[in-house]
Tab-separated table of C-alpha atoms in Angstrom:
chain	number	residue	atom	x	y	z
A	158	UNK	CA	0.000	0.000	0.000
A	159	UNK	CA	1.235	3.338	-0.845
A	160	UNK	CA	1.626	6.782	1.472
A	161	UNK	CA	-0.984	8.350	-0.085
A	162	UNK	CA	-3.440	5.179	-0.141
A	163	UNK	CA	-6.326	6.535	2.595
A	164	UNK	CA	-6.543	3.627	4.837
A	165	UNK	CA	-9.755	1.451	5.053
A	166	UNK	CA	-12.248	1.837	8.060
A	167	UNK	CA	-12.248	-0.848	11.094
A	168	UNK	CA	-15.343	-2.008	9.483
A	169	UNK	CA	-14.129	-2.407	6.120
A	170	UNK	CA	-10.895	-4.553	6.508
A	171	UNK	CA	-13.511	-6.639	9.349
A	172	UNK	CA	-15.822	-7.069	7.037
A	173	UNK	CA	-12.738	-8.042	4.199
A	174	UNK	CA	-11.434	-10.166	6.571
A	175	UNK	CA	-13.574	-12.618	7.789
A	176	UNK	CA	-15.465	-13.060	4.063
A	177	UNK	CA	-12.261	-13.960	2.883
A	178	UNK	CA	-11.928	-16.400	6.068
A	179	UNK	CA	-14.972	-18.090	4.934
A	180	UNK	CA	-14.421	-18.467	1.055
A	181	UNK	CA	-11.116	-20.206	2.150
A	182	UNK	CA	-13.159	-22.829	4.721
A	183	UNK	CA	-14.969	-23.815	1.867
A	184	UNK	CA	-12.956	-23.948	-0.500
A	185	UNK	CA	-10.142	-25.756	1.374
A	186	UNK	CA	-13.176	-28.081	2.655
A	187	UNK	CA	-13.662	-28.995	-1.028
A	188	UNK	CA	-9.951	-29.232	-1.631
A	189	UNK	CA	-9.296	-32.305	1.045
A	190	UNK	CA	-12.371	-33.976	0.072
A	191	UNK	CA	-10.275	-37.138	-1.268
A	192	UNK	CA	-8.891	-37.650	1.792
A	193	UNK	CA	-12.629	-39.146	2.866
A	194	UNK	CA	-14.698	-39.897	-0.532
A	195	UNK	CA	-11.019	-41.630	-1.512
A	196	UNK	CA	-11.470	-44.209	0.949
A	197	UNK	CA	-14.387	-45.616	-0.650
A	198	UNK	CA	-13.199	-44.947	-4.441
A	199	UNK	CA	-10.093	-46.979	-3.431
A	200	UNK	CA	-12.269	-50.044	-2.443
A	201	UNK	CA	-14.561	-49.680	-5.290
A	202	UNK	CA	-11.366	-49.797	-7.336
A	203	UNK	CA	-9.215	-51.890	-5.119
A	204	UNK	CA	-6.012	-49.240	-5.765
A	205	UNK	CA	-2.406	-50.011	-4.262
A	206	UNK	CA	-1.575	-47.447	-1.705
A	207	UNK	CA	0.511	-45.492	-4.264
A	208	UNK	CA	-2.440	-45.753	-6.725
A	209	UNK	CA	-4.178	-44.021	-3.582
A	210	UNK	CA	-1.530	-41.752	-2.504
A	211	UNK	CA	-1.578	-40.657	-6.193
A	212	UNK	CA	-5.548	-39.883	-6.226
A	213	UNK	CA	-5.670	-37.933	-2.630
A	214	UNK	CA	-2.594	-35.863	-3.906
A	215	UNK	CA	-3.756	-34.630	-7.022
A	216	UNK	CA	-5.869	-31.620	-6.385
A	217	UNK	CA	-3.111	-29.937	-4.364
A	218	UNK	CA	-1.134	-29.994	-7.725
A	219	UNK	CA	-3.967	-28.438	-9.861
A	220	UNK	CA	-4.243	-25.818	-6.565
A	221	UNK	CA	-0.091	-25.692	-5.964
A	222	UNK	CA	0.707	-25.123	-9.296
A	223	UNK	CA	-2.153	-22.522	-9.834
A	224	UNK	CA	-1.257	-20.278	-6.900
A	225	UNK	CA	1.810	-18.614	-8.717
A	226	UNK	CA	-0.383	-17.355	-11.280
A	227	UNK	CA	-3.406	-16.427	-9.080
A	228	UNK	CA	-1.274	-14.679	-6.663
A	229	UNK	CA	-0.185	-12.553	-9.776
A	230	UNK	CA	-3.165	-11.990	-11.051
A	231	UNK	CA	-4.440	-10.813	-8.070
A	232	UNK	CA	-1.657	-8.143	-7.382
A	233	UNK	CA	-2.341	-7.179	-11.169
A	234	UNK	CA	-6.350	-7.567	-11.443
A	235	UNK	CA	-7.443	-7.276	-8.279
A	236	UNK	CA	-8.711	-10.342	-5.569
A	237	UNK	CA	-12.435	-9.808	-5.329
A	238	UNK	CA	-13.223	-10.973	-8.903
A	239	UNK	CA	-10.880	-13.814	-9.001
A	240	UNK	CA	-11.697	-15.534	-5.473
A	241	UNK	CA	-15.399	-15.327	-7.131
A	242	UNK	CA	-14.162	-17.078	-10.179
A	243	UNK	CA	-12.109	-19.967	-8.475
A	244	UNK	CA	-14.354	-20.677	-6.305
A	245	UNK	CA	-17.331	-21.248	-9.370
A	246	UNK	CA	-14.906	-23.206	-11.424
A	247	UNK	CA	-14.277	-25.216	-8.178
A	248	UNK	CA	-17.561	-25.964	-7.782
A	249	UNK	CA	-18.003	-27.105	-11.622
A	250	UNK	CA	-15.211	-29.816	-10.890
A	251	UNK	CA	-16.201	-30.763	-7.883
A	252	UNK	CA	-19.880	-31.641	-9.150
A	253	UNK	CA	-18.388	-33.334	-12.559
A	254	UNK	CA	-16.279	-35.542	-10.493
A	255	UNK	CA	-19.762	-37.975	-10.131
A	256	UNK	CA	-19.744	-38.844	-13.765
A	257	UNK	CA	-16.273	-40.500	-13.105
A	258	UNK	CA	-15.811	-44.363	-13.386
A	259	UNK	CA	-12.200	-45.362	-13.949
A	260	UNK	CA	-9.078	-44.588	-12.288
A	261	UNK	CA	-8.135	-42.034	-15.159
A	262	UNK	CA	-11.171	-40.352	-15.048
A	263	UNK	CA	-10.854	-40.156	-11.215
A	264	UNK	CA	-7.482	-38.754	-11.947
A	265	UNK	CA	-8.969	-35.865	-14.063
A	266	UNK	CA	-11.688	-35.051	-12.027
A	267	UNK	CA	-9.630	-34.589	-9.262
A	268	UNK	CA	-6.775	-32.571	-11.085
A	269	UNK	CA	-10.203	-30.365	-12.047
A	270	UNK	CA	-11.401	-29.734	-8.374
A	271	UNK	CA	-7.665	-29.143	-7.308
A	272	UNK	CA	-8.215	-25.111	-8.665
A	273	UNK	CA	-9.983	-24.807	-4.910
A	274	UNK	CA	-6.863	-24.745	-3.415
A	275	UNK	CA	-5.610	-21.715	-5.479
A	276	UNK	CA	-7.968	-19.548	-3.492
A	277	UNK	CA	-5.115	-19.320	-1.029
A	278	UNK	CA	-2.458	-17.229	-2.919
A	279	UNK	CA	-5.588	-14.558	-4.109
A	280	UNK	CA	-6.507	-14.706	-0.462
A	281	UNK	CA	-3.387	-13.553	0.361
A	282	UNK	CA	-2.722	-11.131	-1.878
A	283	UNK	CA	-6.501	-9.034	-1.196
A	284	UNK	CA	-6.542	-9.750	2.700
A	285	UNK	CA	-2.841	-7.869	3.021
A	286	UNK	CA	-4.043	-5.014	1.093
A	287	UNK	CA	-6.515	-4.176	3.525
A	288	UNK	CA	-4.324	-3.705	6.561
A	289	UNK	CA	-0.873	-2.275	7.963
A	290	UNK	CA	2.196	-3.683	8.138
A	291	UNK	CA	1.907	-4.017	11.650
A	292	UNK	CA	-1.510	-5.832	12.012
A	293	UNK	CA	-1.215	-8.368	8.632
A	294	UNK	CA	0.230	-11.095	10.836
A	295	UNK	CA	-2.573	-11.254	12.492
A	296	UNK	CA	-4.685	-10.958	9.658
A	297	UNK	CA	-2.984	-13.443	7.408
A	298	UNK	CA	-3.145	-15.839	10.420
A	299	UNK	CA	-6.841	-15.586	10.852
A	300	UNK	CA	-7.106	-15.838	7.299
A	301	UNK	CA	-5.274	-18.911	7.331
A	302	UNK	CA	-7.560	-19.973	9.719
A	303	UNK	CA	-9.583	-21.388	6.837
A	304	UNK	CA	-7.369	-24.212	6.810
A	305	UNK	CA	-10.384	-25.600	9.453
A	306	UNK	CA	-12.464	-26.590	5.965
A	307	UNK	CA	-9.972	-29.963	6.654
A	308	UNK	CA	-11.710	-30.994	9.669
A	309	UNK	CA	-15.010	-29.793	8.289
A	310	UNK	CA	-14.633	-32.449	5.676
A	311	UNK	CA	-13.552	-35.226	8.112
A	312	UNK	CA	-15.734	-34.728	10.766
A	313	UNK	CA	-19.035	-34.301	8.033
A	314	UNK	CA	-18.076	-36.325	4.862
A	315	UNK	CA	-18.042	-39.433	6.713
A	316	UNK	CA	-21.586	-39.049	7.988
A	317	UNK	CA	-22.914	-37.988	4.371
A	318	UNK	CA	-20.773	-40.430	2.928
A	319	UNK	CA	-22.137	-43.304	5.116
A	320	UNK	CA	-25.339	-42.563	4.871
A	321	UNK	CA	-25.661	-41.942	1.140
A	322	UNK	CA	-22.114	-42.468	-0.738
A	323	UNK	CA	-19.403	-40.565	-2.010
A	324	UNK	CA	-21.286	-39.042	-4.718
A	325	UNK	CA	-23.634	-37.406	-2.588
A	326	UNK	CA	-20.925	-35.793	-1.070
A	327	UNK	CA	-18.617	-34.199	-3.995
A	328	UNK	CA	-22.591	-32.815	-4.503
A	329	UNK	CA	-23.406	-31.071	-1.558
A	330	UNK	CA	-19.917	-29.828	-1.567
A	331	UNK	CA	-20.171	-28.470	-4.792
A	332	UNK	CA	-23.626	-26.592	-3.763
A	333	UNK	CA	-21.967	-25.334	-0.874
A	334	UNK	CA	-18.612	-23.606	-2.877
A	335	UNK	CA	-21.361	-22.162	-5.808
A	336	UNK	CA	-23.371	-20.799	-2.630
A	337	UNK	CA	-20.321	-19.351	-1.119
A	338	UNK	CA	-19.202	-17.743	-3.996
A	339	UNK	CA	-22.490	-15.492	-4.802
A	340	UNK	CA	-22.274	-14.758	-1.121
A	341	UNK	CA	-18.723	-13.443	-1.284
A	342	UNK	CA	-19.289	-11.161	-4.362
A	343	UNK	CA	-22.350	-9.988	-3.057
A	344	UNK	CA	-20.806	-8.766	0.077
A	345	UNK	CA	-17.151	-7.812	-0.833
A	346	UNK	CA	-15.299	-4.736	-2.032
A	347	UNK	CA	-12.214	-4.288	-4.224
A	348	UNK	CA	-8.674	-3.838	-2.137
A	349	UNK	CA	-7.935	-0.232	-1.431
A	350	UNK	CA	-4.866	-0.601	-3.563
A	351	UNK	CA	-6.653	-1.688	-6.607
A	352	UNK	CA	-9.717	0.643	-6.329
A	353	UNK	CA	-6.976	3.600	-6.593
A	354	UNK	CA	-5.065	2.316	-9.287
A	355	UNK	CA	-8.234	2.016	-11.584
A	356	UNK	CA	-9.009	5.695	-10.505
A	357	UNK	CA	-5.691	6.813	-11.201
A	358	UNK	CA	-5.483	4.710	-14.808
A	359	UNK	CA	-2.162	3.064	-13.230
A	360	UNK	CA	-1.584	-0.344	-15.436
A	361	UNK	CA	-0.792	-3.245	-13.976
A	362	UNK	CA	2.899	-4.405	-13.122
A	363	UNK	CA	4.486	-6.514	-15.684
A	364	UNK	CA	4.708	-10.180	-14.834
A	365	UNK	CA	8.437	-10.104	-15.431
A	366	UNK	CA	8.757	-7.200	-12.711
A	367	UNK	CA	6.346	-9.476	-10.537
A	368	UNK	CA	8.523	-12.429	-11.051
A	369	UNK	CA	11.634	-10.456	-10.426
A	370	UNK	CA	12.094	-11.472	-5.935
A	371	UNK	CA	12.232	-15.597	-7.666
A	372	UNK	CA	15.867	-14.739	-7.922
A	373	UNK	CA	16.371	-14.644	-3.980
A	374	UNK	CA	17.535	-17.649	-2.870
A	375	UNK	CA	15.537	-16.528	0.393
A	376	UNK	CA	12.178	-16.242	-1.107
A	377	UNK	CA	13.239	-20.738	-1.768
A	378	UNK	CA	14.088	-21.024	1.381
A	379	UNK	CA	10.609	-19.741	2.775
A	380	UNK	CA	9.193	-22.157	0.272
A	381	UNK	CA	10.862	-24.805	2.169
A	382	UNK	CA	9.754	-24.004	5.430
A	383	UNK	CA	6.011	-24.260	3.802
A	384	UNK	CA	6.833	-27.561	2.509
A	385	UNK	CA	7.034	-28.934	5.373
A	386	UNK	CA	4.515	-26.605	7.770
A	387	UNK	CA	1.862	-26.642	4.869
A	388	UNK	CA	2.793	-29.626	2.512
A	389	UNK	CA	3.124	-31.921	5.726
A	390	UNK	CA	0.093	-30.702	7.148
A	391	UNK	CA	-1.816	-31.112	4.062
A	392	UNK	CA	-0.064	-34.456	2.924
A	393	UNK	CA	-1.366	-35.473	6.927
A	394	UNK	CA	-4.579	-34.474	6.883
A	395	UNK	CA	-5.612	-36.333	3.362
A	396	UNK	CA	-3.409	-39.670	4.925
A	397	UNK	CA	-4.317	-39.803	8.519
A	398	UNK	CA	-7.453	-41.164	7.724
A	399	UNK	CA	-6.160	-43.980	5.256
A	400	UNK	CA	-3.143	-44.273	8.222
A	401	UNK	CA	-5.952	-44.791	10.889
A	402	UNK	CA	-7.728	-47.301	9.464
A	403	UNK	CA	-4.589	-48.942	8.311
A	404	UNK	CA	-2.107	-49.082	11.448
A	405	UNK	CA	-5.237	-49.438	14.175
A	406	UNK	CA	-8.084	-51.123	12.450
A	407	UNK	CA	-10.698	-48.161	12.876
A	408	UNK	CA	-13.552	-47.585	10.672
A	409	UNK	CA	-13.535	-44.562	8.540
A	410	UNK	CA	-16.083	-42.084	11.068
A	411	UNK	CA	-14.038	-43.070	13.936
A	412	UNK	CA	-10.469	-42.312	12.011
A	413	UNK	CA	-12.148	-39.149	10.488
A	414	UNK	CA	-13.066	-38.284	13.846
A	415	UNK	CA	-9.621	-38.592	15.395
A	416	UNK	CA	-7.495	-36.963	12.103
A	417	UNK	CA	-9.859	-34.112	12.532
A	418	UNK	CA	-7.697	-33.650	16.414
A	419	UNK	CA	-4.415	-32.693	14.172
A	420	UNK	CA	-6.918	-30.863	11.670
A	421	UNK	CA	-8.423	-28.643	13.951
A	422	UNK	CA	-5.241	-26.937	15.853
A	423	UNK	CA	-3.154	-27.151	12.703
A	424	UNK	CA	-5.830	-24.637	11.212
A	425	UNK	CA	-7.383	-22.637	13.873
A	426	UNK	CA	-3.871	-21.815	16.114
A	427	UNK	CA	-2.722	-19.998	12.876
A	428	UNK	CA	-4.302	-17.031	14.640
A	429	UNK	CA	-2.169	-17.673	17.502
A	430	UNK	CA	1.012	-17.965	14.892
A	431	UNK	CA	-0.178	-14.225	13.283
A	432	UNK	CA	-0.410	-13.199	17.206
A	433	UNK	CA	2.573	-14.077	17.923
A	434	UNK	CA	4.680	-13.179	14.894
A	435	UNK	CA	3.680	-9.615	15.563
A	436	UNK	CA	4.075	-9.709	18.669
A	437	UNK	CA	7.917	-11.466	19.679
A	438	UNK	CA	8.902	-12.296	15.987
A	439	UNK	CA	8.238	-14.399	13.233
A	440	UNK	CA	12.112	-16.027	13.629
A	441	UNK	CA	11.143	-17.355	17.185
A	442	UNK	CA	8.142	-18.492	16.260
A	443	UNK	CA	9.959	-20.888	13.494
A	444	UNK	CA	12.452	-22.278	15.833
A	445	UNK	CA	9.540	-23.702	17.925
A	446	UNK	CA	7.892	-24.868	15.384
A	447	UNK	CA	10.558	-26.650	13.969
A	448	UNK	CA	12.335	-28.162	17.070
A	449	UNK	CA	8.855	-29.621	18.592
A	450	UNK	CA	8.379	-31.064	14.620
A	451	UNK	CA	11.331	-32.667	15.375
A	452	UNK	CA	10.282	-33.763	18.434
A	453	UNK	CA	7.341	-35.007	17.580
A	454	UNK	CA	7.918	-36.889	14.249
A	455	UNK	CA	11.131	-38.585	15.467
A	456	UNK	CA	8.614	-40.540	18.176
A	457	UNK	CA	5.854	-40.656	15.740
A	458	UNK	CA	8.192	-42.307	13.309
A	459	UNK	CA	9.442	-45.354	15.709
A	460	UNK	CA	7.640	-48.339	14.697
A	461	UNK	CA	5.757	-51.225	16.536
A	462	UNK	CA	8.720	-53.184	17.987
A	463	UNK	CA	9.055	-55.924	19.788
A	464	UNK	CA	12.753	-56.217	21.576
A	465	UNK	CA	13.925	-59.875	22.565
A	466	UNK	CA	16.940	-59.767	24.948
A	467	UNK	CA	18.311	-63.314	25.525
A	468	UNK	CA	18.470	-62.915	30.014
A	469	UNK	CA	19.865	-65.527	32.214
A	470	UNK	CA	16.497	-67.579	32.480
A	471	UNK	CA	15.152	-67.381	29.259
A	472	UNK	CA	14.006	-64.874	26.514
A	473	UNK	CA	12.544	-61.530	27.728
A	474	UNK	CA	10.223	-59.494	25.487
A	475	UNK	CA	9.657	-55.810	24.949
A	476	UNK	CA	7.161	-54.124	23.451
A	477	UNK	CA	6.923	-50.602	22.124
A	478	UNK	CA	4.457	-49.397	20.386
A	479	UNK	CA	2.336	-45.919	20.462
A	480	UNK	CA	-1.169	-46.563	21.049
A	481	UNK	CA	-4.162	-44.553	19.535
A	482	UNK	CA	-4.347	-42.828	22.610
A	483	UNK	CA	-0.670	-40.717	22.300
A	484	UNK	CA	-0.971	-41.000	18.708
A	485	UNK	CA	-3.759	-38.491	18.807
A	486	UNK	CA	-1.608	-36.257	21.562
A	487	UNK	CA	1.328	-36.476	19.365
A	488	UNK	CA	-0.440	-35.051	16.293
A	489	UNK	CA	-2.383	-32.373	18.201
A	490	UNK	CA	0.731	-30.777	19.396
A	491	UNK	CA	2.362	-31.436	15.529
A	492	UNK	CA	-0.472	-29.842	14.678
A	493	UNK	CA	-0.296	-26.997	16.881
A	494	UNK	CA	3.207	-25.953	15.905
A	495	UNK	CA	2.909	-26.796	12.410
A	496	UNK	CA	-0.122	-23.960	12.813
A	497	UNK	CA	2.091	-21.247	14.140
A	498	UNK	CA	4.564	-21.515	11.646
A	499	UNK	CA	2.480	-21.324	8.669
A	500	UNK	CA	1.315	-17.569	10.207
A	501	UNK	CA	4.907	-16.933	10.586
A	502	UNK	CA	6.033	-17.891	7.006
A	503	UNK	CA	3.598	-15.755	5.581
A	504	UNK	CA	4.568	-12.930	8.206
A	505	UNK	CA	7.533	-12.586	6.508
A	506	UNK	CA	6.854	-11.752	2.696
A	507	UNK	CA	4.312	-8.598	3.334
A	508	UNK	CA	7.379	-7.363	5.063
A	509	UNK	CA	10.051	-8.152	3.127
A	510	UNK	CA	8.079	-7.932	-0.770
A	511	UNK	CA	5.611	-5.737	-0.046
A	512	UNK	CA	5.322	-4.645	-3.701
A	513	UNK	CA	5.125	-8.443	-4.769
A	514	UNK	CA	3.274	-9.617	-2.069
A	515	UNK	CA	0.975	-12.115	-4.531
A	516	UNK	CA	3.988	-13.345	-6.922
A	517	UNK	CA	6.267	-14.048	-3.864
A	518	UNK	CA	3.308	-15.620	-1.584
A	519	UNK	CA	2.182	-17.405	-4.861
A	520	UNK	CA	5.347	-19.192	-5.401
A	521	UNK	CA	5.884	-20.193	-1.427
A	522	UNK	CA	2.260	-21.304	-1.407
A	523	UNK	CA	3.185	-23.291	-4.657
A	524	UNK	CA	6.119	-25.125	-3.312
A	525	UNK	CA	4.144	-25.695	0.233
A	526	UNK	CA	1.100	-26.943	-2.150
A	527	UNK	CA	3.474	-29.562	-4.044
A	528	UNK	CA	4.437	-31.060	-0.458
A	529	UNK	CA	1.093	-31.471	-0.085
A	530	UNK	CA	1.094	-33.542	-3.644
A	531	UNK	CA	4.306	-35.396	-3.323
A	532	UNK	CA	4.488	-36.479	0.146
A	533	UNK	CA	1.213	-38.797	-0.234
A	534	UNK	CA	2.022	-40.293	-2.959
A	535	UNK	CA	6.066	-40.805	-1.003
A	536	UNK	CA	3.660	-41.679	1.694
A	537	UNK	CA	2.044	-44.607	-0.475
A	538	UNK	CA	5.173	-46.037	-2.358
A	539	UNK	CA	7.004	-45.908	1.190
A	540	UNK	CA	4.089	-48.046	2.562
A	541	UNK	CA	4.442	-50.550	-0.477
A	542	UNK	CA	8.163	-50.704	-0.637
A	543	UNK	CA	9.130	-51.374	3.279
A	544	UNK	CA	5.950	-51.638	4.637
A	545	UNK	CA	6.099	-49.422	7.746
A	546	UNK	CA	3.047	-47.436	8.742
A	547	UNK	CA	5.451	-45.259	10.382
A	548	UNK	CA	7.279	-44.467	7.363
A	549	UNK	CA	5.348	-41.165	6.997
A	550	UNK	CA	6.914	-39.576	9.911
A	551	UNK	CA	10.263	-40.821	9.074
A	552	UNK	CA	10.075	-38.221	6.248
A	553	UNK	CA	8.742	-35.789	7.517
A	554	UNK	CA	11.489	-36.173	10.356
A	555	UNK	CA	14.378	-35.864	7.508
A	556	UNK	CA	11.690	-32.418	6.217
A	557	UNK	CA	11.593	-30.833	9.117
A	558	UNK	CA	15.514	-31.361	10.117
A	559	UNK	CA	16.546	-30.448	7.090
A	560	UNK	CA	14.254	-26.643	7.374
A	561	UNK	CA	15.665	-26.229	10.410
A	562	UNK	CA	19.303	-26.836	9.634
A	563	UNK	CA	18.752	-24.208	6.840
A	564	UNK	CA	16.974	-21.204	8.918
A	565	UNK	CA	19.999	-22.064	11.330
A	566	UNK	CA	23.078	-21.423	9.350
A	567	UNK	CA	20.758	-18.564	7.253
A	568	UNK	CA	20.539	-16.342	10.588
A	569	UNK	CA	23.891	-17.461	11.916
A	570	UNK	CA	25.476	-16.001	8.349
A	571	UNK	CA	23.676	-13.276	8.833
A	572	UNK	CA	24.404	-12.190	12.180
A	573	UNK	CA	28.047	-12.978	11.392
A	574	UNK	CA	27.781	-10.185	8.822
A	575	UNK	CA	26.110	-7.508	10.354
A	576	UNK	CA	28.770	-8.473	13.381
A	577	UNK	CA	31.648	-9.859	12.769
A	578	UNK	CA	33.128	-9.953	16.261
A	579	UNK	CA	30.932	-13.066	16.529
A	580	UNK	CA	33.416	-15.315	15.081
A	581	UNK	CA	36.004	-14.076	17.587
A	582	UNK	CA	34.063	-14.607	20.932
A	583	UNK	CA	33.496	-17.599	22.373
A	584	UNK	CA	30.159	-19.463	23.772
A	585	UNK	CA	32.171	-20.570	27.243
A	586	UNK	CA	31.258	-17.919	29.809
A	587	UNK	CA	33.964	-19.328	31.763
A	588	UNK	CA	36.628	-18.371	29.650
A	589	UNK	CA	35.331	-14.828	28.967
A	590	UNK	CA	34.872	-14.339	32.549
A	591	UNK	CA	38.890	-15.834	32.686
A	592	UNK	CA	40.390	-13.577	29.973
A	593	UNK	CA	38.720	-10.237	32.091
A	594	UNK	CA	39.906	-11.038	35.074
A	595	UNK	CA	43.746	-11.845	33.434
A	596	UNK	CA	43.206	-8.554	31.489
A	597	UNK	CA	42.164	-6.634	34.791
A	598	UNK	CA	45.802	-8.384	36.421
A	599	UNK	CA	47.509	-6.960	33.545
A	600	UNK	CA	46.407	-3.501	34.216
């Protein structure tokens, strides 16, 4: 936003705000809806769990892939009119995807219905618009809020889906983002930002000149923090129901049920993230997110084991396993973290792009997006080639070290260059406390 861009009334960027909020429920509602109806289409087909992996995981590349250019668009054309049109063109798919039969049309269909997911990057782009620097962490994590349309479609689907079949659900689903989407244009108002450059006749920005931050190697390594706070939560919340059913034996309601407990606080806690990223600092935020990751995917990942020690009277057996019970702890609080640091990701490009706040937040929502497509189907072909449930987690283990390794040395470089007497101190407060005092007997 510009100095001489009047700023929007309480009641406008409110009213901005929480429409957006809602259009992204929905739409990310309609956008995991594989990761229930695919349950049954994988019976009725009687798919491998890559075959699976590979059907879950293919809207988020339709809605990965098509955030780079929505995020663009929007920064050029304005948000308003392109949430509307996503969101219609979702609903389309979504409805066409009961006339499918075979695994190839499933394939399609669901590469159609993936464009849902590219509400995110316009989201972005026409929720900053409408508020200060100072205040869009907050806003972008209540906005990101809408991540909650998850555990709307596990804790509903099921219950639909039971009681009259996949089908009827991709078509109440599809009512619902059509109804949403007259709602939002009814109701909404064009950014500030854009409403002044049509007065003012200013053309849009070139897409080269939008494109032009790609060539930071920092704007790629925020994309790989969001591969592994958003593409792991996505690629989680489409397989925790398959992994439920799988690794304990529960029926699809009951695993829908208990997925939605990482769902819910990996969505709704992204306030909390926004909070808190304006508040102490979007860098502090990371590091707990990524060291309780760790944490908690290292223990997720250990397998059901049974030790045998040979003792002095015979064989003595060990086993360790984690029940359903802690399973559903250790996800909550995965969840949890993984929700703060998706606020605090996107805390960071209004402030550091804030001319190329779409292009920039396109392309980190596109690599996030493709996590959520490629870890699934890892997911699936890990499953068939060792046959560990627990596999999962031992990626996203190697993810999240990996992230954190990076921001590490990233900030350590950087301190070491704004000051340089760093590499000359030492981290012992025994010897520095040793050199004073012999530099005090000196004297």
């Amino acid at each position: 936003m510009t100095a001489s861009l009047e700023p929007a009334s309480h009641g406008q960027q409110q009213r901005a705000l929480w429409l957006s909020t809602f259009a992204f429920t929905v739409c990310f509602a309609v956008w995991m809806i594989f990761s229930i109806i695919g349950i049954q289409i994988s019976e009725q087909l009687g798919l491998t769990d890559t075959q699976f992996g590979l059907l879950i995981a293919t809207p988020v590349l339709t809605g990965s892939v098509s955030r780079v250019f929505l995020g663009i668009w929007s920064d050029q054309f304005g948000g308003r009119k392109l949430m509307v049109l996503v969101m219609l063109c979702g609903a389309v798919a979504t409805w066409m995807l009961t006339y499918a039969t075979t695994y190839p049309q499933f394939l399609f269909a669901a590469l159609c219905v993936g464009i849902a997911g590219g509400n995110f990057s316009v989201g972005v782009a026409y929720v900053s618009r409408w508020f200060p620097a100072n205040r869009q962490g907050t806003a972008l994590g209540i906005f990101g809020a809408g991540n909650i349309g998850s555990a709307v479609t596990k804790l509903l689907a099921p219950l639909v889906m039971v009681a009259a079949g996949w089908m009827m659900v991709a078509k109440v689903w599809a009512v619902a983002l059509a109804v949403t989407a007259v709602l939002f244009f009814l109701f909404s108002k064009e950014d500030p930002s854009r409403e002044q450059r049509r007065r003012e006749g200013v053309k849009p920005v070139p897409f080269a000149e939008q494109m032009a931050p790609l060539k930071n190697l920092q704007v790629w390594r925020f994309s790989l923090y969001y591969f592994f706070v958003f593409g792991g939560f996505v690629a989680l919340a489409l397989w925790l129901p398959h992994y439920l059913v799988g690794a304990y034996g529960m029926d699809v309601g009951t695993a829908g049920m208990l997925a939605a407990c990482y769902s819910i606080p990996a969505s709704l806690f992204r306030v909390v993230g926004g909070w808190l990223s304006d508040r102490i600092g979007a860098r502090r935020v990371m590091y707990w997110t990524f060291g309780v990751s760790a944490i908690c995917t290292f223990l997720l990942a250990y397998p059901d084991t049974v030790y045998v020690v040979q003792g002095i009277h015979g064989e003595l057996r060990f086993h360790l396993a984690i029940g359903a019970g802690m399973f559903t702890v250790l996800v909550f609080i995965l969840g949890f973290f993984m929700s703060l640091g998706k606020a605090a990701v996107y805390k960071h490009i209004p402030v550091y792009y804030p001319q190329h706040v779409g292009a920039v937040g396109g392309v980190v929502g596109m690599i996030g997006g493709l996590g959520g497509f490629i870890l699934p189907i890892v997911f699936g072909a890990l499953n068939d080639a060792i046959g560990i449930w627990s596999s999962c987690f031992m990626l996203l283990f190697l993810v999240v070290s990996a992230a954190l390794g990076w921001m590490h040395l990233a900030i350590r470089r950087m301190e070491r260059r704004h000051f340089p007497q760093l590499d000359t101190e030492t981290d012992l407060p025994e010897a520095i406390n040793a050199a004073a005092e012999d530099a005090r007997a000196r004297v």
